[in-house]
CSV table of C-alpha atoms and ligand atoms in Angstrom, one decimal:
chain,number,residue,atom,x,y,z
A,38,MET,CA,0.0,0.0,0.0
A,39,ARG,CA,1.2,3.5,-0.8
A,40,PRO,CA,1.5,6.1,2.0
A,41,PHE,CA,-1.4,8.4,2.5
A,42,ASP,CA,-2.6,10.8,5.2
A,43,TYR,CA,-5.9,10.5,7.0
A,44,ALA,CA,-8.1,13.2,8.4
A,45,ARG,CA,-11.7,13.5,9.6
A,46,ALA,CA,-13.9,16.3,8.2
A,47,SER,CA,-16.0,18.1,10.8
A,48,SER,CA,-18.8,19.3,8.5
A,49,PRO,CA,-19.7,19.0,4.8
A,50,ALA,CA,-18.4,22.5,4.2
A,51,ASP,CA,-15.1,21.5,6.0
A,52,ALA,CA,-14.8,18.4,3.7
A,53,VAL,CA,-15.2,20.4,0.5
A,54,ARG,CA,-12.8,23.1,1.8
A,55,ARG,CA,-10.2,20.5,2.6
A,56,TYR,CA,-10.5,18.7,-0.8
A,57,ARG,CA,-7.5,19.0,-3.1
A,58,PRO,CA,-6.2,16.9,-5.9
A,59,GLY,CA,-5.2,13.4,-4.6
A,60,THR,CA,-8.0,13.5,-2.0
A,61,MET,CA,-10.7,10.8,-1.7
A,62,TYR,CA,-13.6,10.8,0.6
A,63,LEU,CA,-13.9,7.8,2.9
A,64,GLY,CA,-17.3,6.3,3.8
A,65,GLY,CA,-17.4,2.9,5.5
A,66,GLY,CA,-14.3,2.0,3.5
A,67,THR,CA,-15.7,-1.4,2.5
A,68,ASN,CA,-14.9,-0.7,-1.2
A,69,LEU,CA,-12.3,2.0,-1.2
A,70,VAL,CA,-10.0,0.3,1.3
A,71,ASP,CA,-10.1,-2.9,-0.8
A,72,LEU,CA,-9.2,-1.0,-3.9
A,73,MET,CA,-6.4,0.7,-2.1
A,74,ARG,CA,-5.0,-2.7,-1.0
A,75,LEU,CA,-5.2,-3.8,-4.6
A,76,GLY,CA,-3.4,-0.7,-5.8
A,77,VAL,CA,-6.4,0.4,-7.9
A,78,ALA,CA,-7.2,3.5,-5.8
A,79,ARG,CA,-4.2,5.5,-4.8
A,80,PRO,CA,-5.4,8.5,-2.7
A,81,GLU,CA,-2.7,10.7,-1.1
A,82,HIS,CA,-5.2,12.2,1.3
A,83,LEU,CA,-8.1,10.2,2.8
A,84,LEU,CA,-10.8,12.4,4.2
A,85,ASP,CA,-13.2,10.5,6.4
A,86,VAL,CA,-16.8,11.7,5.9
A,87,SER,CA,-18.4,8.7,7.6
A,88,ARG,CA,-18.8,10.5,10.9
A,89,LEU,CA,-20.3,13.8,9.6
A,90,PRO,CA,-23.7,14.7,11.0
A,91,LEU,CA,-25.3,13.2,7.9
A,92,ASP,CA,-26.6,10.1,9.6
A,93,ALA,CA,-30.3,10.8,10.0
A,94,VAL,CA,-33.4,9.4,8.2
A,95,GLU,CA,-36.1,12.1,8.5
A,96,GLU,CA,-39.4,13.0,7.0
A,97,VAL,CA,-39.4,16.4,5.3
A,98,ARG,CA,-42.7,17.6,3.8
A,99,GLY,CA,-43.8,14.1,2.9
A,100,ARG,CA,-40.4,13.1,1.4
A,101,LEU,CA,-37.8,11.0,3.1
A,102,ARG,CA,-34.4,12.5,3.5
A,103,VAL,CA,-31.6,9.9,4.1
A,104,GLY,CA,-28.2,11.3,5.2
A,105,ALA,CA,-25.2,10.2,3.1
A,106,ALA,CA,-23.5,8.6,6.2
A,107,VAL,CA,-26.5,6.5,7.2
A,108,ARG,CA,-25.3,2.9,7.3
A,109,ASN,CA,-26.9,0.4,5.0
A,110,THR,CA,-28.2,-1.7,7.9
A,111,ASP,CA,-29.8,1.3,9.5
A,112,LEU,CA,-31.4,2.3,6.3
A,113,ALA,CA,-32.9,-1.1,5.6
A,114,ALA,CA,-34.2,-1.4,9.2
A,115,HIS,CA,-35.7,2.1,9.5
A,116,PRO,CA,-39.5,1.9,10.2
A,117,LEU,CA,-40.3,4.5,7.6
A,118,VAL,CA,-38.2,2.8,4.9
A,119,ARG,CA,-39.7,-0.6,5.7
A,120,ALA,CA,-43.3,0.8,5.7
A,121,ARG,CA,-43.1,3.1,2.7
A,122,TYR,CA,-40.3,1.9,0.6
A,123,PRO,CA,-40.1,-1.9,1.2
A,124,MET,CA,-38.5,-2.4,-2.2
A,125,LEU,CA,-35.5,-0.2,-1.1
A,126,ALA,CA,-35.1,-2.1,2.2
A,127,ARG,CA,-35.2,-5.4,0.2
A,128,ALA,CA,-32.6,-4.2,-2.3
A,129,VAL,CA,-30.2,-3.1,0.5
A,130,LEU,CA,-30.7,-6.4,2.3
A,131,THR,CA,-29.8,-8.5,-0.8
A,132,GLY,CA,-26.4,-6.8,-0.9
A,133,ALA,CA,-23.1,-7.9,0.6
A,134,SER,CA,-23.3,-9.3,4.2
A,135,GLY,CA,-24.5,-8.1,7.5
A,136,GLN,CA,-21.0,-7.1,8.6
A,137,ILE,CA,-20.4,-5.1,5.4
A,138,ARG,CA,-23.9,-3.5,5.6
A,139,ASN,CA,-23.1,-2.4,9.2
A,140,MET,CA,-20.1,-0.4,7.9
A,141,ALA,CA,-21.3,0.7,4.4
A,142,THR,CA,-22.8,4.1,4.0
A,143,VAL,CA,-25.5,5.3,1.6
A,144,ALA,CA,-23.1,7.5,-0.4
A,145,GLY,CA,-20.4,4.8,-0.5
A,146,ASN,CA,-22.9,2.2,-1.7
A,147,LEU,CA,-24.0,4.5,-4.6
A,148,LEU,CA,-20.4,5.3,-5.5
A,149,GLN,CA,-18.8,1.9,-5.2
A,150,ARG,CA,-16.8,0.9,-8.3
A,151,THR,CA,-17.4,-1.9,-10.7
A,152,ARG,CA,-16.5,-5.5,-9.8
A,153,CYS,CA,-15.0,-6.2,-13.3
A,154,ALA,CA,-12.1,-8.5,-12.5
A,155,TYR,CA,-9.7,-6.6,-14.9
A,156,PHE,CA,-10.5,-3.3,-13.2
A,157,GLN,CA,-9.4,-4.8,-9.9
A,158,ASP,CA,-6.2,-6.4,-11.4
A,159,VAL,CA,-3.5,-3.7,-11.8
A,160,SER,CA,-1.3,-6.0,-13.9
A,161,ARG,CA,-4.0,-5.9,-16.7
A,162,PRO,CA,-4.9,-3.0,-19.0
A,163,CYS,CA,-8.3,-1.4,-18.3
A,164,ASN,CA,-9.8,1.8,-19.8
A,165,LYS,CA,-11.6,2.6,-16.7
A,166,ARG,CA,-8.5,2.4,-14.5
A,167,ARG,CA,-6.0,3.6,-17.1
A,168,PRO,CA,-7.8,5.5,-19.9
A,169,GLY,CA,-6.6,4.4,-23.3
A,170,SER,CA,-5.0,1.1,-22.2
A,171,GLY,CA,-7.7,-1.1,-23.6
A,172,CYS,CA,-10.5,-3.3,-22.5
A,173,PRO,CA,-9.5,-7.0,-22.1
A,174,ALA,CA,-13.0,-7.9,-20.9
A,175,ILE,CA,-14.3,-7.6,-24.5
A,176,GLU,CA,-12.2,-10.5,-25.7
A,177,GLY,CA,-11.8,-12.1,-22.3
A,178,ASP,CA,-14.1,-12.9,-19.4
A,179,HIS,CA,-17.2,-10.7,-19.7
A,180,SER,CA,-19.7,-13.3,-18.5
A,181,ASN,CA,-20.9,-11.1,-15.7
A,182,LEU,CA,-20.7,-7.8,-17.6
A,183,ALA,CA,-23.0,-5.5,-19.6
A,184,VAL,CA,-25.5,-6.3,-22.3
A,185,LEU,CA,-27.1,-2.8,-22.4
A,186,GLY,CA,-25.6,0.6,-23.1
A,187,HIS,CA,-21.9,-0.6,-23.2
A,188,SER,CA,-19.3,0.8,-25.6
A,189,GLY,CA,-16.2,-0.4,-27.4
A,190,ALA,CA,-14.2,1.2,-24.5
A,191,CYS,CA,-15.9,-0.6,-21.5
A,192,VAL,CA,-18.5,-3.3,-20.9
A,193,ALA,CA,-18.5,-3.1,-17.1
A,194,THR,CA,-21.7,-3.1,-15.0
A,195,HIS,CA,-22.6,-1.0,-12.0
A,196,PRO,CA,-22.8,-3.2,-8.8
A,197,SER,CA,-25.1,-1.4,-6.4
A,198,ASP,CA,-28.4,-3.0,-5.6
A,199,MET,CA,-29.5,0.1,-3.7
A,200,ALA,CA,-29.0,2.3,-6.8
A,201,VAL,CA,-31.4,0.2,-8.8
A,202,ALA,CA,-34.2,0.6,-6.3
A,203,LEU,CA,-33.4,4.4,-6.0
A,204,ALA,CA,-33.7,4.7,-9.8
A,205,ALA,CA,-37.1,3.1,-9.8
A,206,LEU,CA,-38.2,5.4,-6.9
A,207,GLU,CA,-36.8,8.5,-8.7
A,208,ALA,CA,-34.7,9.5,-5.8
A,209,GLU,CA,-32.7,12.7,-5.7
A,210,VAL,CA,-29.0,12.8,-4.8
A,211,HIS,CA,-28.0,15.9,-2.9
A,212,VAL,CA,-24.5,17.1,-3.6
A,213,THR,CA,-22.3,19.9,-2.3
A,214,GLY,CA,-18.9,20.7,-3.8
A,215,PRO,CA,-16.5,23.4,-5.0
A,216,GLY,CA,-19.2,24.4,-7.5
A,217,GLY,CA,-21.9,24.8,-4.9
A,218,ASP,CA,-24.9,22.7,-4.0
A,219,ARG,CA,-27.0,20.8,-6.5
A,220,ILE,CA,-29.4,17.9,-6.9
A,221,VAL,CA,-28.8,15.0,-9.2
A,222,PRO,CA,-31.9,12.9,-10.2
A,223,MET,CA,-31.8,9.1,-10.2
A,224,PRO,CA,-31.4,7.6,-12.7
A,225,GLY,CA,-28.9,10.2,-13.9
A,226,LEU,CA,-26.1,10.0,-11.3
A,227,HIS,CA,-24.4,7.1,-13.0
A,228,ARG,CA,-23.4,7.4,-16.6
A,229,LEU,CA,-22.9,5.0,-19.5
A,230,PRO,CA,-19.3,4.5,-20.4
A,231,GLY,CA,-19.0,5.9,-23.9
A,232,ASP,CA,-15.4,7.0,-24.7
A,233,THR,CA,-14.8,8.0,-21.0
A,234,PRO,CA,-15.4,4.9,-18.9
A,235,GLU,CA,-13.1,6.3,-16.2
A,236,ARG,CA,-16.0,8.5,-15.1
A,237,ASP,CA,-18.6,6.4,-13.3
A,238,THR,CA,-20.9,9.3,-12.5
A,239,VAL,CA,-21.7,12.9,-13.3
A,240,LEU,CA,-20.0,14.1,-10.1
A,241,GLU,CA,-17.1,16.5,-10.4
A,242,PRO,CA,-13.9,16.4,-8.4
A,243,GLY,CA,-14.5,17.4,-4.7
A,244,ASP,CA,-18.3,16.8,-4.9
A,245,LEU,CA,-19.6,15.4,-1.7
A,246,VAL,CA,-22.9,13.5,-1.5
A,247,THR,CA,-24.8,14.8,1.5
A,248,ALA,CA,-28.2,13.0,1.2
A,249,VAL,CA,-30.6,11.0,-0.8
A,250,GLU,CA,-34.1,12.3,-0.9
A,251,LEU,CA,-37.1,10.0,-1.7
A,252,PRO,CA,-40.3,11.5,-3.1
A,253,PRO,CA,-43.5,9.9,-1.7
A,254,PRO,CA,-43.8,6.3,-2.9
A,255,PRO,CA,-45.6,5.9,-6.3
A,256,PRO,CA,-49.0,4.2,-6.2
A,257,GLY,CA,-49.0,0.4,-6.5
A,258,ALA,CA,-47.1,-2.6,-5.2
A,259,SER,CA,-43.3,-2.8,-5.4
A,260,LEU,CA,-40.7,-5.5,-5.4
A,261,TYR,CA,-36.9,-5.9,-5.8
A,262,ARG,CA,-35.7,-9.3,-7.1
A,263,LYS,CA,-32.1,-10.3,-7.8
A,264,VAL,CA,-30.6,-13.3,-9.5
A,265,ARG,CA,-27.1,-14.2,-8.3
A,266,GLU,CA,-24.7,-17.1,-8.2
A,267,ARG,CA,-25.3,-17.9,-4.6
A,268,ALA,CA,-27.7,-16.8,-1.9
A,269,SER,CA,-25.5,-14.2,-0.1
A,270,PHE,CA,-22.3,-12.3,-0.6
A,271,ALA,CA,-22.9,-12.1,-4.4
A,272,PHE,CA,-23.5,-9.3,-6.8
A,273,ALA,CA,-26.5,-9.3,-9.2
A,274,LEU,CA,-26.3,-11.1,-12.5
A,275,VAL,CA,-29.6,-9.4,-13.2
A,276,SER,CA,-31.9,-7.6,-10.8
A,277,VAL,CA,-35.3,-5.8,-11.2
A,278,ALA,CA,-36.9,-3.1,-9.1
A,279,ALA,CA,-40.5,-2.8,-10.1
A,280,VAL,CA,-43.6,-0.8,-9.1
A,281,LEU,CA,-46.9,-1.8,-10.6
A,282,ASP,CA,-50.2,0.0,-10.2
A,283,VAL,CA,-53.2,-1.9,-11.7
A,284,ALA,CA,-56.6,-0.1,-12.2
A,285,ALA,CA,-59.9,-1.5,-11.2
A,286,ASP,CA,-60.5,-2.7,-14.8
A,287,GLY,CA,-57.3,-4.8,-14.7
A,288,THR,CA,-55.2,-2.6,-16.9
A,289,VAL,CA,-51.9,-1.1,-15.9
A,290,ALA,CA,-52.3,2.4,-14.6
A,291,GLY,CA,-48.7,3.1,-13.7
A,292,CYS,CA,-45.4,1.3,-13.6
A,293,ARG,CA,-41.7,1.8,-13.0
A,294,ILE,CA,-39.0,-0.7,-13.8
A,295,ALA,CA,-35.3,-0.4,-13.2
A,296,LEU,CA,-32.7,-3.1,-14.0
A,297,GLY,CA,-29.4,-4.0,-12.4
A,298,GLY,CA,-26.5,-6.1,-13.5
A,299,LEU,CA,-27.0,-5.3,-17.1
A,300,ALA,CA,-25.4,-1.9,-17.7
A,301,HIS,CA,-22.8,0.6,-16.5
A,302,ALA,CA,-25.6,2.4,-14.7
A,303,PRO,CA,-29.0,1.4,-13.2
A,304,TRP,CA,-31.1,0.9,-16.3
A,305,ARG,CA,-34.6,2.5,-16.3
A,306,ALA,CA,-36.7,0.3,-18.6
A,307,GLU,CA,-38.6,3.1,-20.3
A,308,ARG,CA,-39.6,1.1,-23.3
A,309,ALA,CA,-41.1,-1.6,-21.2
A,310,GLU,CA,-42.9,1.0,-19.1
A,311,ARG,CA,-44.5,2.6,-22.2
A,312,GLU,CA,-45.5,-0.9,-23.5
A,313,LEU,CA,-47.3,-1.6,-20.2
A,314,ILE,CA,-49.4,1.5,-19.7
A,315,GLY,CA,-53.1,1.0,-20.4
A,316,ARG,CA,-52.8,-2.7,-21.3
A,317,PRO,CA,-54.2,-5.7,-19.3
A,318,ALA,CA,-51.9,-6.7,-16.4
A,319,THR,CA,-51.3,-10.2,-17.7
A,320,GLY,CA,-48.4,-12.4,-18.5
A,321,GLY,CA,-48.7,-11.7,-22.2
A,322,THR,CA,-48.4,-8.0,-21.7
A,323,PHE,CA,-45.5,-8.4,-19.3
A,324,LEU,CA,-43.6,-10.5,-21.9
A,325,ASP,CA,-44.2,-8.0,-24.7
A,326,ALA,CA,-42.9,-5.2,-22.4
A,327,ALA,CA,-39.8,-7.2,-21.4
A,328,GLU,CA,-39.1,-8.1,-25.0
A,329,ALA,CA,-39.6,-4.4,-26.1
A,330,GLU,CA,-36.9,-3.4,-23.6
A,331,LEU,CA,-34.5,-6.1,-24.4
A,332,GLU,CA,-34.6,-5.6,-28.1
A,333,GLN,CA,-31.8,-3.0,-27.4
A,334,ALA,CA,-29.6,-5.6,-25.8
A,335,ARG,CA,-26.2,-6.2,-27.4
A,336,PRO,CA,-24.9,-9.3,-25.6
A,337,LEU,CA,-21.3,-10.4,-25.9
A,338,PRO,CA,-20.4,-14.0,-26.7
A,339,ARG,CA,-20.3,-15.1,-23.0
A,340,ASN,CA,-23.1,-13.1,-21.5
A,341,ALA,CA,-26.0,-13.8,-23.8
A,342,TYR,CA,-27.6,-15.8,-21.0
A,343,LYS,CA,-28.4,-12.5,-19.3
A,344,VAL,CA,-31.0,-11.5,-21.9
A,345,PRO,CA,-33.5,-14.4,-21.3
A,346,MET,CA,-32.7,-14.2,-17.6
A,347,ALA,CA,-33.7,-10.5,-17.5
A,348,ARG,CA,-36.8,-11.2,-19.6
A,349,ASP,CA,-37.9,-13.9,-17.3
A,350,LEU,CA,-37.1,-11.9,-14.2
A,351,ILE,CA,-39.1,-8.9,-15.4
A,352,VAL,CA,-42.1,-11.1,-16.3
A,353,ASN,CA,-42.0,-13.1,-13.1
A,354,THR,CA,-41.6,-10.0,-11.0
A,355,LEU,CA,-44.6,-8.2,-12.7
A,356,GLU,CA,-46.7,-11.4,-12.4
A,357,GLU,CA,-46.0,-11.4,-8.6
A,358,LEU,CA,-47.0,-7.8,-8.3
A,359,ALA,CA,-50.2,-8.1,-10.4
A,360,PRO,CA,-53.3,-8.6,-8.2
B,272,FAD,C1,-17.8,-9.4,-0.4
B,272,FAD,C2,-18.6,-8.2,-0.8
B,272,FAD,C3,-19.9,-8.4,-1.4
B,272,FAD,C4,-20.7,-7.3,-1.7
B,272,FAD,N1,-21.9,-7.5,-2.3
B,272,FAD,C5,-22.7,-6.5,-2.7
B,272,FAD,C6,-23.9,-6.7,-3.3
B,272,FAD,O1,-24.4,-7.8,-3.5
B,272,FAD,N2,-24.6,-5.6,-3.6
B,272,FAD,C7,-24.2,-4.3,-3.4
B,272,FAD,O2,-24.9,-3.3,-3.8
B,272,FAD,N3,-23.0,-4.1,-2.9
B,272,FAD,C8,-22.2,-5.2,-2.5
B,272,FAD,N4,-21.0,-4.9,-1.9
B,272,FAD,C9,-20.5,-3.6,-2.0
B,272,FAD,C10,-20.8,-2.8,-0.7
B,272,FAD,O3,-22.2,-2.6,-0.7
B,272,FAD,C11,-20.0,-1.6,-0.8
B,272,FAD,O4,-18.6,-1.9,-0.6
B,272,FAD,C12,-20.4,-0.5,0.1
B,272,FAD,O5,-21.8,-0.2,-0.1
B,272,FAD,C13,-19.6,0.8,0.0
B,272,FAD,O6,-19.9,1.7,1.0
B,272,FAD,P1,-18.8,2.4,1.9
B,272,FAD,O7,-19.5,3.4,2.7
B,272,FAD,O8,-18.0,1.4,2.6
B,272,FAD,O9,-18.0,3.1,0.7
B,272,FAD,P2,-16.4,3.4,0.7
B,272,FAD,O10,-15.7,2.2,0.4
B,272,FAD,O11,-16.0,4.2,1.9
B,272,FAD,O12,-16.4,4.4,-0.6
B,272,FAD,C14,-16.8,4.0,-1.9
B,272,FAD,C15,-16.7,5.2,-2.8
B,272,FAD,O13,-17.6,6.3,-2.4
B,272,FAD,C16,-16.9,7.5,-2.2
B,272,FAD,N5,-17.6,8.2,-1.2
B,272,FAD,C17,-17.9,7.7,0.0
B,272,FAD,N6,-18.7,8.6,0.7
B,272,FAD,C18,-18.9,9.7,-0.1
B,272,FAD,C19,-19.6,10.9,-0.1
B,272,FAD,N7,-20.3,11.2,1.0
B,272,FAD,N8,-19.5,11.7,-1.1
B,272,FAD,C20,-18.8,11.5,-2.2
B,272,FAD,N9,-18.1,10.3,-2.3
B,272,FAD,C21,-18.1,9.4,-1.3
B,272,FAD,C22,-15.5,7.1,-1.9
B,272,FAD,O14,-14.5,8.1,-2.2
B,272,FAD,C23,-15.3,5.8,-2.8
B,272,FAD,O15,-14.9,6.2,-4.1
B,272,FAD,C24,-20.2,-6.0,-1.5
B,272,FAD,C25,-18.9,-5.8,-1.0
B,272,FAD,C26,-18.2,-6.9,-0.6
B,272,FAD,C27,-16.8,-6.6,0.0
B,273,SF4,S1,-15.1,-3.7,-18.9
B,273,SF4,FE1,-14.5,-1.6,-18.2
B,273,SF4,S2,-13.7,-2.0,-16.2
B,273,SF4,FE2,-13.7,-4.0,-17.2
B,273,SF4,S3,-11.6,-4.1,-18.2
B,273,SF4,FE3,-13.0,-3.2,-19.7
B,273,SF4,S4,-12.6,-1.0,-19.4
B,273,SF4,FE4,-11.9,-2.0,-17.6
């Protein structure tokens, strides 16, 4: 490990003031410290923001404001989250392990880096880690990687389960930084790789996430489902966060679908949503919707299995939500 200095910020403004090139903010450290050990992250200054007074979950004018330093365990266990946003609690609980969730913060979870094996191996080229060096995953092991929205520069997927639920719930990410305060809508925080896969998000250097704000839950029933290689301690091969509102006449009045494990960002399934509105809430409609969305998939030779897996997961999840 390379030498670095460590300091604790006393307030969000103090964190931004102390930020300088070579600084990285430290949440629970469950991702960043691993990447430092691997030599992937090489901060010179580690600025601990995990103990800032950003650890409350509170109701503000019908919305739920979740501080960036709230631990994943506390978020999933919070009575208001469990009562109003059970899909979010479920998504968080499908991630990592109890010990990791006890440490991991909301902001750190959203900003965790890809689990692409080449990204984590500094002996290999990787456009995300070293821009312009190449993407060995395209010809190599991409079995867990993207089928939607990828580029010739990077086929990585975003790993956060929480982010997928937040994309379906249309959460807002509150940010403060050298350029002032701003709000970034979800989806919209994470970007597709294009020619600049080194940038995971739209955040600028020094930007500090201070909170995530949830609007009132949309009408309807909601569910988060995740397919993974084993029952715990495993990232999503495919996941779905879905909200379905069915009218008295049995047609779909509203729906939200976000997909995980398929792209460099949580993927809002807008085509599927458009296909569903106004149609009978039946298996045939759900299949049409899933297929409409997945027409855009461009699987690689070793991850084509994700397309039928995503189709079936969307259909099964919507069937479970339908009355
Ligand atoms: C074995 C294992 C299995 C896992 N399985 C899953 C899984 O199935 N699903 C899942 O979603 N996750 C999974 N995870 C990942 C885990 O959820 C993340 O490591 C964790 O959420 C990161 O949170 P943290 O607070 O520890 O972040 P840190 O490691 O502290 O930071 C992560 C990133 O966020 C930045 N950051 C932190 N706070 C802020 C802030 N306030 N503003 C701006 N930047 C900030 C840091 O600079 C860093 O770049 C797994 C991890 C492990 C080790
Ligand atoms: S998929 Fe992205 S993260 Fe993985 S090796 Fe290629 S450029 Fe790097």
